[in-house]
């Protein structure tokens, strides 16, 4: 039987006192250990900032946050250079206008275009070998803010306005939805649409050994909430530190990795970059706080080789560190 957990990471906002994630949430302030991480250079990146980095074998797939060129760059770690560029910006059939979620499931890279409401799915092998690979395209019936594929046919998604539930299972073939997760509590003075926007989450999925960890990262709030998908109820919740505004998350077999910026949107240009990486185990316990030697943005973890790959905002470069 597959056991699936969901982690919702939420950061501070002015409406904090009016929005309730979980009244039973436990606060945390200390980790089991504090460690320093020093990065080494991998390859220079031109002007595009990769918001998503996906490690796959000896490659890194970089998904840019915005572009007028290509959305996907493929980096060879062996050759230490970009070897392919794919999926041009535009309104054409093999083009995209707003890639906000991406991932690799099995032997396929999929990308969710929030503007055109569709999913592009490519063979990873075709992306490596062909200059102009063709994708399979699947329509998305509703506007989701974020999604990640659980398997070849089902995604977990968040942000739809058609439901007050936190999360949805979306079948890309049948175009069906299953809502779950319950709703957030809010003051009656706050319109439902505002609550939905304030508590929108990014979704991450990491299947492994017959199970699947699923973590969603909130845009504006300050806690981590865990669900058991079998019971479809909250198991436990943890409140984070002040100004807990992460910009990305990775769910791993040994725990969840969250980047912590320590700044709100109104407090400078680096609110979405971080120099601290927080690790929690799947029981919700704070484990390790890594202090990084430079600000990073998108990143991924090579758990097998215990390496972290990231984009350095300071050097405009791909970097890595040994964990």
PDB file of C-alpha atoms in Angstrom:
ATOM      1  CA  UNK A   1       0.000   0.000   0.000  1.00  0.00           C
ATOM      2  CA  UNK A   2       1.280   3.463  -0.866  1.00  0.00           C
ATOM      3  CA  UNK A   3       1.549   5.883   2.009  1.00  0.00           C
ATOM      4  CA  UNK A   4       1.541   9.523   0.954  1.00  0.00           C
ATOM      5  CA  UNK A   5       2.281  12.510   3.158  1.00  0.00           C
ATOM      6  CA  UNK A   6       1.736  16.168   2.365  1.00  0.00           C
ATOM      7  CA  UNK A   7       3.756  19.031   3.843  1.00  0.00           C
ATOM      8  CA  UNK A   8       2.400  22.561   3.544  1.00  0.00           C
ATOM      9  CA  UNK A   9       4.952  25.292   4.293  1.00  0.00           C
ATOM     10  CA  UNK A  10       3.367  28.666   4.995  1.00  0.00           C
ATOM     11  CA  UNK A  11       5.029  32.075   5.609  1.00  0.00           C
ATOM     12  CA  UNK A  12       4.145  35.316   7.413  1.00  0.00           C
ATOM     13  CA  UNK A  13       1.640  37.886   6.153  1.00  0.00           C
ATOM     14  CA  UNK A  14      -0.223  40.914   7.522  1.00  0.00           C
ATOM     15  CA  UNK A  15      -3.326  38.719   7.813  1.00  0.00           C
ATOM     16  CA  UNK A  16      -1.505  36.194  10.009  1.00  0.00           C
ATOM     17  CA  UNK A  17      -3.810  36.740  12.987  1.00  0.00           C
ATOM     18  CA  UNK A  18      -6.915  36.349  10.829  1.00  0.00           C
ATOM     19  CA  UNK A  19      -5.841  33.219   8.918  1.00  0.00           C
ATOM     20  CA  UNK A  20      -5.606  29.971  10.875  1.00  0.00           C
ATOM     21  CA  UNK A  21      -3.713  27.025   9.445  1.00  0.00           C
ATOM     22  CA  UNK A  22      -4.065  24.629  12.347  1.00  0.00           C
ATOM     23  CA  UNK A  23      -4.947  25.522  15.933  1.00  0.00           C
ATOM     24  CA  UNK A  24      -2.995  22.522  17.245  1.00  0.00           C
ATOM     25  CA  UNK A  25       0.226  23.464  15.436  1.00  0.00           C
ATOM     26  CA  UNK A  26       3.433  23.255  17.483  1.00  0.00           C
ATOM     27  CA  UNK A  27       6.045  26.019  17.268  1.00  0.00           C
ATOM     28  CA  UNK A  28       9.702  25.209  16.651  1.00  0.00           C
ATOM     29  CA  UNK A  29      12.868  27.283  16.943  1.00  0.00           C
ATOM     30  CA  UNK A  30      15.778  24.820  17.280  1.00  0.00           C
ATOM     31  CA  UNK A  31      17.349  22.145  15.077  1.00  0.00           C
ATOM     32  CA  UNK A  32      19.307  19.034  16.049  1.00  0.00           C
ATOM     33  CA  UNK A  33      22.414  20.339  14.274  1.00  0.00           C
ATOM     34  CA  UNK A  34      23.722  23.443  12.518  1.00  0.00           C
ATOM     35  CA  UNK A  35      26.164  23.006   9.636  1.00  0.00           C
ATOM     36  CA  UNK A  36      27.948  25.235   7.126  1.00  0.00           C
ATOM     37  CA  UNK A  37      27.820  24.482   3.383  1.00  0.00           C
ATOM     38  CA  UNK A  38      30.395  25.759   0.909  1.00  0.00           C
ATOM     39  CA  UNK A  39      29.556  25.718  -2.793  1.00  0.00           C
ATOM     40  CA  UNK A  40      31.765  24.834  -5.768  1.00  0.00           C
ATOM     41  CA  UNK A  41      31.216  26.102  -9.334  1.00  0.00           C
ATOM     42  CA  UNK A  42      29.607  23.922 -12.020  1.00  0.00           C
ATOM     43  CA  UNK A  43      28.876  26.092 -15.073  1.00  0.00           C
ATOM     44  CA  UNK A  44      28.233  29.757 -15.868  1.00  0.00           C
ATOM     45  CA  UNK A  45      24.613  30.647 -16.734  1.00  0.00           C
ATOM     46  CA  UNK A  46      23.950  33.585 -19.039  1.00  0.00           C
ATOM     47  CA  UNK A  47      21.047  35.847 -18.029  1.00  0.00           C
ATOM     48  CA  UNK A  48      18.236  33.372 -17.293  1.00  0.00           C
ATOM     49  CA  UNK A  49      17.450  32.438 -13.690  1.00  0.00           C
ATOM     50  CA  UNK A  50      16.370  28.798 -13.230  1.00  0.00           C
ATOM     51  CA  UNK A  51      13.497  28.685 -10.779  1.00  0.00           C
ATOM     52  CA  UNK A  52      13.421  24.890 -10.941  1.00  0.00           C
ATOM     53  CA  UNK A  53      16.444  22.566 -11.119  1.00  0.00           C
ATOM     54  CA  UNK A  54      15.908  18.841 -11.698  1.00  0.00           C
ATOM     55  CA  UNK A  55      18.803  16.442 -11.203  1.00  0.00           C
ATOM     56  CA  UNK A  56      18.560  13.344 -13.435  1.00  0.00           C
ATOM     57  CA  UNK A  57      21.491  10.928 -13.802  1.00  0.00           C
ATOM     58  CA  UNK A  58      24.453  13.043 -14.989  1.00  0.00           C
ATOM     59  CA  UNK A  59      22.233  15.918 -16.155  1.00  0.00           C
ATOM     60  CA  UNK A  60      20.565  18.992 -14.715  1.00  0.00           C
ATOM     61  CA  UNK A  61      17.318  20.218 -16.269  1.00  0.00           C
ATOM     62  CA  UNK A  62      16.959  23.962 -15.686  1.00  0.00           C
ATOM     63  CA  UNK A  63      13.475  25.472 -15.964  1.00  0.00           C
ATOM     64  CA  UNK A  64      13.658  29.256 -16.151  1.00  0.00           C
ATOM     65  CA  UNK A  65      11.289  31.548 -14.259  1.00  0.00           C
ATOM     66  CA  UNK A  66      10.671  33.804 -17.263  1.00  0.00           C
ATOM     67  CA  UNK A  67      12.046  33.986 -20.770  1.00  0.00           C
ATOM     68  CA  UNK A  68      11.634  35.288 -24.314  1.00  0.00           C
ATOM     69  CA  UNK A  69      13.739  32.409 -25.611  1.00  0.00           C
ATOM     70  CA  UNK A  70      13.693  28.787 -24.318  1.00  0.00           C
ATOM     71  CA  UNK A  71      12.130  27.487 -21.108  1.00  0.00           C
ATOM     72  CA  UNK A  72      14.353  24.416 -20.705  1.00  0.00           C
ATOM     73  CA  UNK A  73      18.163  24.171 -20.644  1.00  0.00           C
ATOM     74  CA  UNK A  74      19.908  20.815 -20.183  1.00  0.00           C
ATOM     75  CA  UNK A  75      23.317  20.842 -18.482  1.00  0.00           C
ATOM     76  CA  UNK A  76      25.766  17.934 -18.708  1.00  0.00           C
ATOM     77  CA  UNK A  77      27.605  17.569 -15.400  1.00  0.00           C
ATOM     78  CA  UNK A  78      30.293  15.540 -17.172  1.00  0.00           C
ATOM     79  CA  UNK A  79      30.887  18.167 -19.885  1.00  0.00           C
ATOM     80  CA  UNK A  80      30.098  21.090 -17.548  1.00  0.00           C
ATOM     81  CA  UNK A  81      28.097  22.951 -20.161  1.00  0.00           C
ATOM     82  CA  UNK A  82      24.593  23.441 -21.542  1.00  0.00           C
ATOM     83  CA  UNK A  83      24.031  20.800 -24.241  1.00  0.00           C
ATOM     84  CA  UNK A  84      20.407  21.428 -25.277  1.00  0.00           C
ATOM     85  CA  UNK A  85      17.717  24.158 -25.222  1.00  0.00           C
ATOM     86  CA  UNK A  86      14.042  23.287 -25.636  1.00  0.00           C
ATOM     87  CA  UNK A  87      10.451  24.609 -25.597  1.00  0.00           C
ATOM     88  CA  UNK A  88      10.454  28.111 -27.023  1.00  0.00           C
ATOM     89  CA  UNK A  89       8.474  31.001 -25.597  1.00  0.00           C
ATOM     90  CA  UNK A  90       5.363  31.734 -27.656  1.00  0.00           C
ATOM     91  CA  UNK A  91       1.758  30.874 -28.492  1.00  0.00           C
ATOM     92  CA  UNK A  92       2.479  28.139 -31.040  1.00  0.00           C
ATOM     93  CA  UNK A  93       1.683  24.419 -30.642  1.00  0.00           C
ATOM     94  CA  UNK A  94       5.215  23.516 -29.486  1.00  0.00           C
ATOM     95  CA  UNK A  95       5.670  26.713 -27.466  1.00  0.00           C
ATOM     96  CA  UNK A  96       4.743  27.869 -23.951  1.00  0.00           C
ATOM     97  CA  UNK A  97       3.839  31.198 -22.323  1.00  0.00           C
ATOM     98  CA  UNK A  98       4.100  30.495 -18.587  1.00  0.00           C
ATOM     99  CA  UNK A  99       5.815  27.391 -17.198  1.00  0.00           C
ATOM    100  CA  UNK A 100       5.246  27.356 -13.433  1.00  0.00           C
ATOM    101  CA  UNK A 101       5.607  23.656 -12.529  1.00  0.00           C
ATOM    102  CA  UNK A 102       7.813  20.890 -13.912  1.00  0.00           C
ATOM    103  CA  UNK A 103       9.231  17.500 -13.021  1.00  0.00           C
ATOM    104  CA  UNK A 104      10.450  14.125 -14.221  1.00  0.00           C
ATOM    105  CA  UNK A 105       8.195  11.097 -13.767  1.00  0.00           C
ATOM    106  CA  UNK A 106       9.532   7.787 -15.070  1.00  0.00           C
ATOM    107  CA  UNK A 107      11.266   8.562 -18.362  1.00  0.00           C
ATOM    108  CA  UNK A 108       9.248  11.720 -19.088  1.00  0.00           C
ATOM    109  CA  UNK A 109       9.784  15.424 -18.410  1.00  0.00           C
ATOM    110  CA  UNK A 110       6.485  17.263 -17.998  1.00  0.00           C
ATOM    111  CA  UNK A 111       5.891  21.027 -17.812  1.00  0.00           C
ATOM    112  CA  UNK A 112       2.700  22.848 -16.755  1.00  0.00           C
ATOM    113  CA  UNK A 113       1.893  26.039 -18.710  1.00  0.00           C
ATOM    114  CA  UNK A 114      -0.350  28.082 -16.395  1.00  0.00           C
ATOM    115  CA  UNK A 115      -1.079  30.647 -19.119  1.00  0.00           C
ATOM    116  CA  UNK A 116      -2.180  28.232 -21.841  1.00  0.00           C
ATOM    117  CA  UNK A 117      -3.612  25.707 -19.333  1.00  0.00           C
ATOM    118  CA  UNK A 118      -1.890  22.631 -20.678  1.00  0.00           C
ATOM    119  CA  UNK A 119       0.832  20.133 -19.871  1.00  0.00           C
ATOM    120  CA  UNK A 120       3.738  19.339 -22.211  1.00  0.00           C
ATOM    121  CA  UNK A 121       5.212  15.862 -21.727  1.00  0.00           C
ATOM    122  CA  UNK A 122       8.524  14.919 -23.396  1.00  0.00           C
ATOM    123  CA  UNK A 123      10.574  11.762 -23.533  1.00  0.00           C
ATOM    124  CA  UNK A 124      13.784  12.516 -21.617  1.00  0.00           C
ATOM    125  CA  UNK A 125      15.712  10.498 -24.198  1.00  0.00           C
ATOM    126  CA  UNK A 126      14.271  12.628 -27.028  1.00  0.00           C
ATOM    127  CA  UNK A 127      15.200  15.841 -25.206  1.00  0.00           C
ATOM    128  CA  UNK A 128      18.805  14.677 -24.954  1.00  0.00           C
ATOM    129  CA  UNK A 129      19.210  13.311 -28.483  1.00  0.00           C
ATOM    130  CA  UNK A 130      16.933  15.478 -30.653  1.00  0.00           C
ATOM    131  CA  UNK A 131      17.220  19.162 -31.489  1.00  0.00           C
ATOM    132  CA  UNK A 132      13.454  19.525 -31.965  1.00  0.00           C
ATOM    133  CA  UNK A 133      11.602  16.864 -29.962  1.00  0.00           C
ATOM    134  CA  UNK A 134       7.799  16.751 -30.043  1.00  0.00           C
ATOM    135  CA  UNK A 135       5.771  16.773 -26.850  1.00  0.00           C
ATOM    136  CA  UNK A 136       2.475  15.150 -25.966  1.00  0.00           C
ATOM    137  CA  UNK A 137       0.077  17.900 -24.932  1.00  0.00           C
ATOM    138  CA  UNK A 138      -2.714  17.496 -22.364  1.00  0.00           C
ATOM    139  CA  UNK A 139      -5.342  20.137 -21.668  1.00  0.00           C
ATOM    140  CA  UNK A 140      -5.900  21.257 -18.081  1.00  0.00           C
ATOM    141  CA  UNK A 141      -9.572  21.743 -17.249  1.00  0.00           C
ATOM    142  CA  UNK A 142      -9.060  24.335 -14.511  1.00  0.00           C
ATOM    143  CA  UNK A 143      -6.501  26.947 -13.579  1.00  0.00           C
ATOM    144  CA  UNK A 144      -4.236  25.510 -10.892  1.00  0.00           C
ATOM    145  CA  UNK A 145      -1.520  27.628  -9.362  1.00  0.00           C
ATOM    146  CA  UNK A 146       0.819  24.660  -9.048  1.00  0.00           C
ATOM    147  CA  UNK A 147       0.906  20.926  -9.720  1.00  0.00           C
ATOM    148  CA  UNK A 148       3.221  17.933  -9.682  1.00  0.00           C
ATOM    149  CA  UNK A 149       2.678  14.529 -11.285  1.00  0.00           C
ATOM    150  CA  UNK A 150       2.235  11.590  -8.916  1.00  0.00           C
ATOM    151  CA  UNK A 151       2.495   9.117 -11.786  1.00  0.00           C
ATOM    152  CA  UNK A 152       1.902   8.980 -15.530  1.00  0.00           C
ATOM    153  CA  UNK A 153      -1.748  10.023 -15.294  1.00  0.00           C
ATOM    154  CA  UNK A 154      -2.478  11.754 -11.966  1.00  0.00           C
ATOM    155  CA  UNK A 155      -1.228  15.094 -10.628  1.00  0.00           C
ATOM    156  CA  UNK A 156      -1.663  16.695  -7.242  1.00  0.00           C
ATOM    157  CA  UNK A 157      -2.595  20.351  -7.681  1.00  0.00           C
ATOM    158  CA  UNK A 158      -3.388  23.476  -5.668  1.00  0.00           C
ATOM    159  CA  UNK A 159      -4.849  26.930  -6.167  1.00  0.00           C
ATOM    160  CA  UNK A 160      -8.061  26.215  -8.086  1.00  0.00           C
ATOM    161  CA  UNK A 161     -10.910  28.651  -7.424  1.00  0.00           C
ATOM    162  CA  UNK A 162     -13.592  25.982  -8.030  1.00  0.00           C
ATOM    163  CA  UNK A 163     -13.068  24.457  -4.586  1.00  0.00           C
ATOM    164  CA  UNK A 164     -12.291  25.647  -1.072  1.00  0.00           C
ATOM    165  CA  UNK A 165     -10.276  22.488  -0.456  1.00  0.00           C
ATOM    166  CA  UNK A 166      -6.520  22.868  -0.159  1.00  0.00           C
ATOM    167  CA  UNK A 167      -5.505  20.200  -2.671  1.00  0.00           C
ATOM    168  CA  UNK A 168      -6.832  18.230  -5.638  1.00  0.00           C
ATOM    169  CA  UNK A 169      -6.000  15.022  -7.449  1.00  0.00           C
ATOM    170  CA  UNK A 170      -6.253  15.746 -11.192  1.00  0.00           C
ATOM    171  CA  UNK A 171      -6.332  12.983 -13.817  1.00  0.00           C
ATOM    172  CA  UNK A 172      -4.837  14.390 -17.038  1.00  0.00           C
ATOM    173  CA  UNK A 173      -6.469  11.709 -19.195  1.00  0.00           C
ATOM    174  CA  UNK A 174      -9.975  11.612 -17.721  1.00  0.00           C
ATOM    175  CA  UNK A 175      -9.902  15.341 -16.773  1.00  0.00           C
ATOM    176  CA  UNK A 176     -11.411  14.461 -13.387  1.00  0.00           C
ATOM    177  CA  UNK A 177     -10.835  16.097  -9.990  1.00  0.00           C
ATOM    178  CA  UNK A 178     -10.876  14.710  -6.462  1.00  0.00           C
ATOM    179  CA  UNK A 179     -10.807  17.390  -3.774  1.00  0.00           C
ATOM    180  CA  UNK A 180      -9.271  16.784  -0.347  1.00  0.00           C
ATOM    181  CA  UNK A 181      -7.314  18.322   2.507  1.00  0.00           C
ATOM    182  CA  UNK A 182     -10.021  20.440   4.097  1.00  0.00           C
ATOM    183  CA  UNK A 183     -10.097  24.256   4.074  1.00  0.00           C
ATOM    184  CA  UNK A 184      -8.231  27.018   5.880  1.00  0.00           C
ATOM    185  CA  UNK A 185     -10.026  28.991   8.576  1.00  0.00           C
ATOM    186  CA  UNK A 186     -10.304  32.739   8.184  1.00  0.00           C
ATOM    187  CA  UNK A 187     -12.106  35.734   9.569  1.00  0.00           C
ATOM    188  CA  UNK A 188     -15.518  36.337   8.000  1.00  0.00           C
ATOM    189  CA  UNK A 189     -14.231  39.795   7.086  1.00  0.00           C
ATOM    190  CA  UNK A 190     -11.819  38.294   4.520  1.00  0.00           C
ATOM    191  CA  UNK A 191     -13.364  37.368   1.130  1.00  0.00           C
ATOM    192  CA  UNK A 192     -12.969  33.660   0.220  1.00  0.00           C
ATOM    193  CA  UNK A 193     -11.034  34.523  -2.939  1.00  0.00           C
ATOM    194  CA  UNK A 194      -8.502  36.520  -0.915  1.00  0.00           C
ATOM    195  CA  UNK A 195      -8.030  33.613   1.488  1.00  0.00           C
ATOM    196  CA  UNK A 196      -7.469  31.260  -1.448  1.00  0.00           C
ATOM    197  CA  UNK A 197      -4.821  33.551  -2.963  1.00  0.00           C
ATOM    198  CA  UNK A 198      -3.065  34.107   0.375  1.00  0.00           C
ATOM    199  CA  UNK A 199      -2.799  30.377   1.069  1.00  0.00           C
ATOM    200  CA  UNK A 200      -1.847  29.184  -2.422  1.00  0.00           C
ATOM    201  CA  UNK A 201       0.867  26.522  -2.362  1.00  0.00           C
ATOM    202  CA  UNK A 202       3.585  25.161  -4.616  1.00  0.00           C
ATOM    203  CA  UNK A 203       3.458  21.368  -4.917  1.00  0.00           C
ATOM    204  CA  UNK A 204       6.374  18.925  -4.820  1.00  0.00           C
ATOM    205  CA  UNK A 205       6.309  15.134  -5.135  1.00  0.00           C
ATOM    206  CA  UNK A 206       9.055  12.575  -4.509  1.00  0.00           C
ATOM    207  CA  UNK A 207       8.037   8.917  -5.089  1.00  0.00           C
ATOM    208  CA  UNK A 208      10.392   6.249  -3.730  1.00  0.00           C
ATOM    209  CA  UNK A 209      10.335   2.506  -2.987  1.00  0.00           C
ATOM    210  CA  UNK A 210       6.609   2.067  -3.451  1.00  0.00           C
ATOM    211  CA  UNK A 211       5.740   5.182  -1.428  1.00  0.00           C
ATOM    212  CA  UNK A 212       5.424   8.866  -2.285  1.00  0.00           C
ATOM    213  CA  UNK A 213       6.303  11.950  -0.253  1.00  0.00           C
ATOM    214  CA  UNK A 214       4.337  15.019  -1.260  1.00  0.00           C
ATOM    215  CA  UNK A 215       5.174  18.481   0.062  1.00  0.00           C
ATOM    216  CA  UNK A 216       3.447  21.735  -0.788  1.00  0.00           C
ATOM    217  CA  UNK A 217       5.105  25.055  -0.045  1.00  0.00           C
ATOM    218  CA  UNK A 218       2.956  28.070   0.806  1.00  0.00           C
ATOM    219  CA  UNK A 219       3.553  31.458  -0.754  1.00  0.00           C
ATOM    220  CA  UNK A 220       2.794  33.703   2.235  1.00  0.00           C
ATOM    221  CA  UNK A 221       2.253  31.773   5.499  1.00  0.00           C
ATOM    222  CA  UNK A 222       4.309  30.329   8.401  1.00  0.00           C
ATOM    223  CA  UNK A 223       3.756  26.631   9.172  1.00  0.00           C
ATOM    224  CA  UNK A 224       4.192  23.102   7.842  1.00  0.00           C
ATOM    225  CA  UNK A 225       1.092  20.912   7.774  1.00  0.00           C
ATOM    226  CA  UNK A 226       1.134  17.147   7.159  1.00  0.00           C
ATOM    227  CA  UNK A 227      -1.610  14.952   5.749  1.00  0.00           C
ATOM    228  CA  UNK A 228      -2.126  11.206   5.540  1.00  0.00           C
ATOM    229  CA  UNK A 229      -3.780  10.660   2.140  1.00  0.00           C
ATOM    230  CA  UNK A 230      -5.489   7.441   3.242  1.00  0.00           C
ATOM    231  CA  UNK A 231      -7.401   9.201   5.998  1.00  0.00           C
ATOM    232  CA  UNK A 232      -7.333  12.551   4.139  1.00  0.00           C
ATOM    233  CA  UNK A 233      -6.897  14.420   7.400  1.00  0.00           C
ATOM    234  CA  UNK A 234      -4.206  16.478   9.089  1.00  0.00           C
ATOM    235  CA  UNK A 235      -1.764  14.395  11.146  1.00  0.00           C
ATOM    236  CA  UNK A 236       0.212  17.269  12.644  1.00  0.00           C
ATOM    237  CA  UNK A 237       1.357  20.819  11.956  1.00  0.00           C
ATOM    238  CA  UNK A 238       4.376  22.939  12.899  1.00  0.00           C
ATOM    239  CA  UNK A 239       4.701  26.713  13.036  1.00  0.00           C
ATOM    240  CA  UNK A 240       7.937  28.125  11.683  1.00  0.00           C
ATOM    241  CA  UNK A 241      10.141  31.021  12.635  1.00  0.00           C
ATOM    242  CA  UNK A 242       9.335  34.677  12.018  1.00  0.00           C
ATOM    243  CA  UNK A 243       9.683  35.771   8.362  1.00  0.00           C
ATOM    244  CA  UNK A 244       9.731  32.148   7.278  1.00  0.00           C
ATOM    245  CA  UNK A 245       9.453  32.809   3.544  1.00  0.00           C
ATOM    246  CA  UNK A 246      10.969  29.981   1.504  1.00  0.00           C
ATOM    247  CA  UNK A 247      11.039  30.041  -2.281  1.00  0.00           C
ATOM    248  CA  UNK A 248      11.319  26.353  -3.051  1.00  0.00           C
ATOM    249  CA  UNK A 249      11.075  22.928  -1.476  1.00  0.00           C
ATOM    250  CA  UNK A 250      12.304  19.386  -2.038  1.00  0.00           C
ATOM    251  CA  UNK A 251      10.702  16.289  -0.538  1.00  0.00           C
ATOM    252  CA  UNK A 252      13.223  13.491   0.061  1.00  0.00           C
ATOM    253  CA  UNK A 253      13.187   9.998   1.558  1.00  0.00           C
ATOM    254  CA  UNK A 254      15.240  11.257   4.507  1.00  0.00           C
ATOM    255  CA  UNK A 255      13.218  14.420   4.976  1.00  0.00           C
ATOM    256  CA  UNK A 256      12.087  17.696   3.468  1.00  0.00           C
ATOM    257  CA  UNK A 257      14.479  20.472   2.418  1.00  0.00           C
ATOM    258  CA  UNK A 258      13.189  24.053   2.561  1.00  0.00           C
ATOM    259  CA  UNK A 259      15.085  27.203   1.679  1.00  0.00           C
ATOM    260  CA  UNK A 260      14.640  30.015   4.204  1.00  0.00           C
ATOM    261  CA  UNK A 261      15.182  33.627   3.172  1.00  0.00           C
ATOM    262  CA  UNK A 262      14.404  35.372   6.464  1.00  0.00           C
ATOM    263  CA  UNK A 263      12.842  38.309   4.610  1.00  0.00           C
ATOM    264  CA  UNK A 264       9.408  39.363   3.404  1.00  0.00           C
ATOM    265  CA  UNK A 265       8.599  40.660  -0.088  1.00  0.00           C
ATOM    266  CA  UNK A 266       8.672  44.283   1.068  1.00  0.00           C
ATOM    267  CA  UNK A 267      12.129  43.964   2.624  1.00  0.00           C
ATOM    268  CA  UNK A 268      14.426  44.073  -0.396  1.00  0.00           C
ATOM    269  CA  UNK A 269      15.278  42.309  -3.626  1.00  0.00           C
ATOM    270  CA  UNK A 270      16.438  39.057  -2.033  1.00  0.00           C
ATOM    271  CA  UNK A 271      13.202  37.975  -0.352  1.00  0.00           C
ATOM    272  CA  UNK A 272      12.987  35.006  -2.760  1.00  0.00           C
ATOM    273  CA  UNK A 273      16.656  33.998  -2.376  1.00  0.00           C
ATOM    274  CA  UNK A 274      18.085  32.232   0.653  1.00  0.00           C
ATOM    275  CA  UNK A 275      21.300  31.459   2.562  1.00  0.00           C
ATOM    276  CA  UNK A 276      19.747  28.930   4.942  1.00  0.00           C
ATOM    277  CA  UNK A 277      18.445  25.441   4.167  1.00  0.00           C
ATOM    278  CA  UNK A 278      16.141  23.829   6.735  1.00  0.00           C
ATOM    279  CA  UNK A 279      15.653  20.057   6.838  1.00  0.00           C
ATOM    280  CA  UNK A 280      12.719  18.332   8.573  1.00  0.00           C
ATOM    281  CA  UNK A 281      12.108  14.615   8.939  1.00  0.00           C
ATOM    282  CA  UNK A 282       8.796  13.088   7.872  1.00  0.00           C
ATOM    283  CA  UNK A 283       7.537  13.132  11.460  1.00  0.00           C
ATOM    284  CA  UNK A 284       7.705  16.924  11.300  1.00  0.00           C
ATOM    285  CA  UNK A 285      10.781  17.289  13.520  1.00  0.00           C
ATOM    286  CA  UNK A 286      13.358  20.026  12.716  1.00  0.00           C
ATOM    287  CA  UNK A 287      16.576  18.181  11.925  1.00  0.00           C
ATOM    288  CA  UNK A 288      19.373  20.204  10.265  1.00  0.00           C
ATOM    289  CA  UNK A 289      19.875  23.906   9.560  1.00  0.00           C
ATOM    290  CA  UNK A 290      22.477  24.439   6.833  1.00  0.00           C
ATOM    291  CA  UNK A 291      24.099  27.875   6.585  1.00  0.00           C
ATOM    292  CA  UNK A 292      25.072  28.524   2.949  1.00  0.00           C
ATOM    293  CA  UNK A 293      28.050  30.621   1.878  1.00  0.00           C
ATOM    294  CA  UNK A 294      26.049  32.490  -0.788  1.00  0.00           C
ATOM    295  CA  UNK A 295      22.483  33.331  -1.805  1.00  0.00           C
ATOM    296  CA  UNK A 296      20.771  30.711  -3.970  1.00  0.00           C
ATOM    297  CA  UNK A 297      17.460  30.360  -5.801  1.00  0.00           C
ATOM    298  CA  UNK A 298      16.324  27.115  -7.486  1.00  0.00           C
ATOM    299  CA  UNK A 299      17.984  23.912  -6.273  1.00  0.00           C
ATOM    300  CA  UNK A 300      17.739  20.125  -6.191  1.00  0.00           C
ATOM    301  CA  UNK A 301      19.170  17.342  -4.038  1.00  0.00           C
ATOM    302  CA  UNK A 302      21.071  14.312  -5.366  1.00  0.00           C
ATOM    303  CA  UNK A 303      20.292  12.122  -2.395  1.00  0.00           C
ATOM    304  CA  UNK A 304      22.240   9.091  -3.617  1.00  0.00           C
ATOM    305  CA  UNK A 305      25.506  11.030  -3.903  1.00  0.00           C
ATOM    306  CA  UNK A 306      24.638  13.502  -1.098  1.00  0.00           C
ATOM    307  CA  UNK A 307      25.044  16.607  -3.244  1.00  0.00           C
ATOM    308  CA  UNK A 308      23.029  19.792  -3.561  1.00  0.00           C
ATOM    309  CA  UNK A 309      22.881  21.605  -6.915  1.00  0.00           C
ATOM    310  CA  UNK A 310      21.742  25.230  -6.925  1.00  0.00           C
ATOM    311  CA  UNK A 311      21.709  28.502  -8.836  1.00  0.00           C
ATOM    312  CA  UNK A 312      23.925  31.153  -7.234  1.00  0.00           C
ATOM    313  CA  UNK A 313      22.371  34.598  -7.478  1.00  0.00           C
ATOM    314  CA  UNK A 314      25.669  36.210  -6.508  1.00  0.00           C
ATOM    315  CA  UNK A 315      27.771  34.526  -9.203  1.00  0.00           C
ATOM    316  CA  UNK A 316      25.085  33.947 -11.866  1.00  0.00           C
ATOM    317  CA  UNK A 317      26.316  30.373 -11.864  1.00  0.00           C
ATOM    318  CA  UNK A 318      25.312  26.781 -11.200  1.00  0.00           C
ATOM    319  CA  UNK A 319      27.021  25.541  -8.034  1.00  0.00           C
ATOM    320  CA  UNK A 320      27.079  22.393  -5.924  1.00  0.00           C
ATOM    321  CA  UNK A 321      27.832  21.437  -2.320  1.00  0.00           C
ATOM    322  CA  UNK A 322      28.458  18.125  -0.558  1.00  0.00           C
ATOM    323  CA  UNK A 323      25.868  17.397   2.124  1.00  0.00           C
TER     324      UNK A 323
END
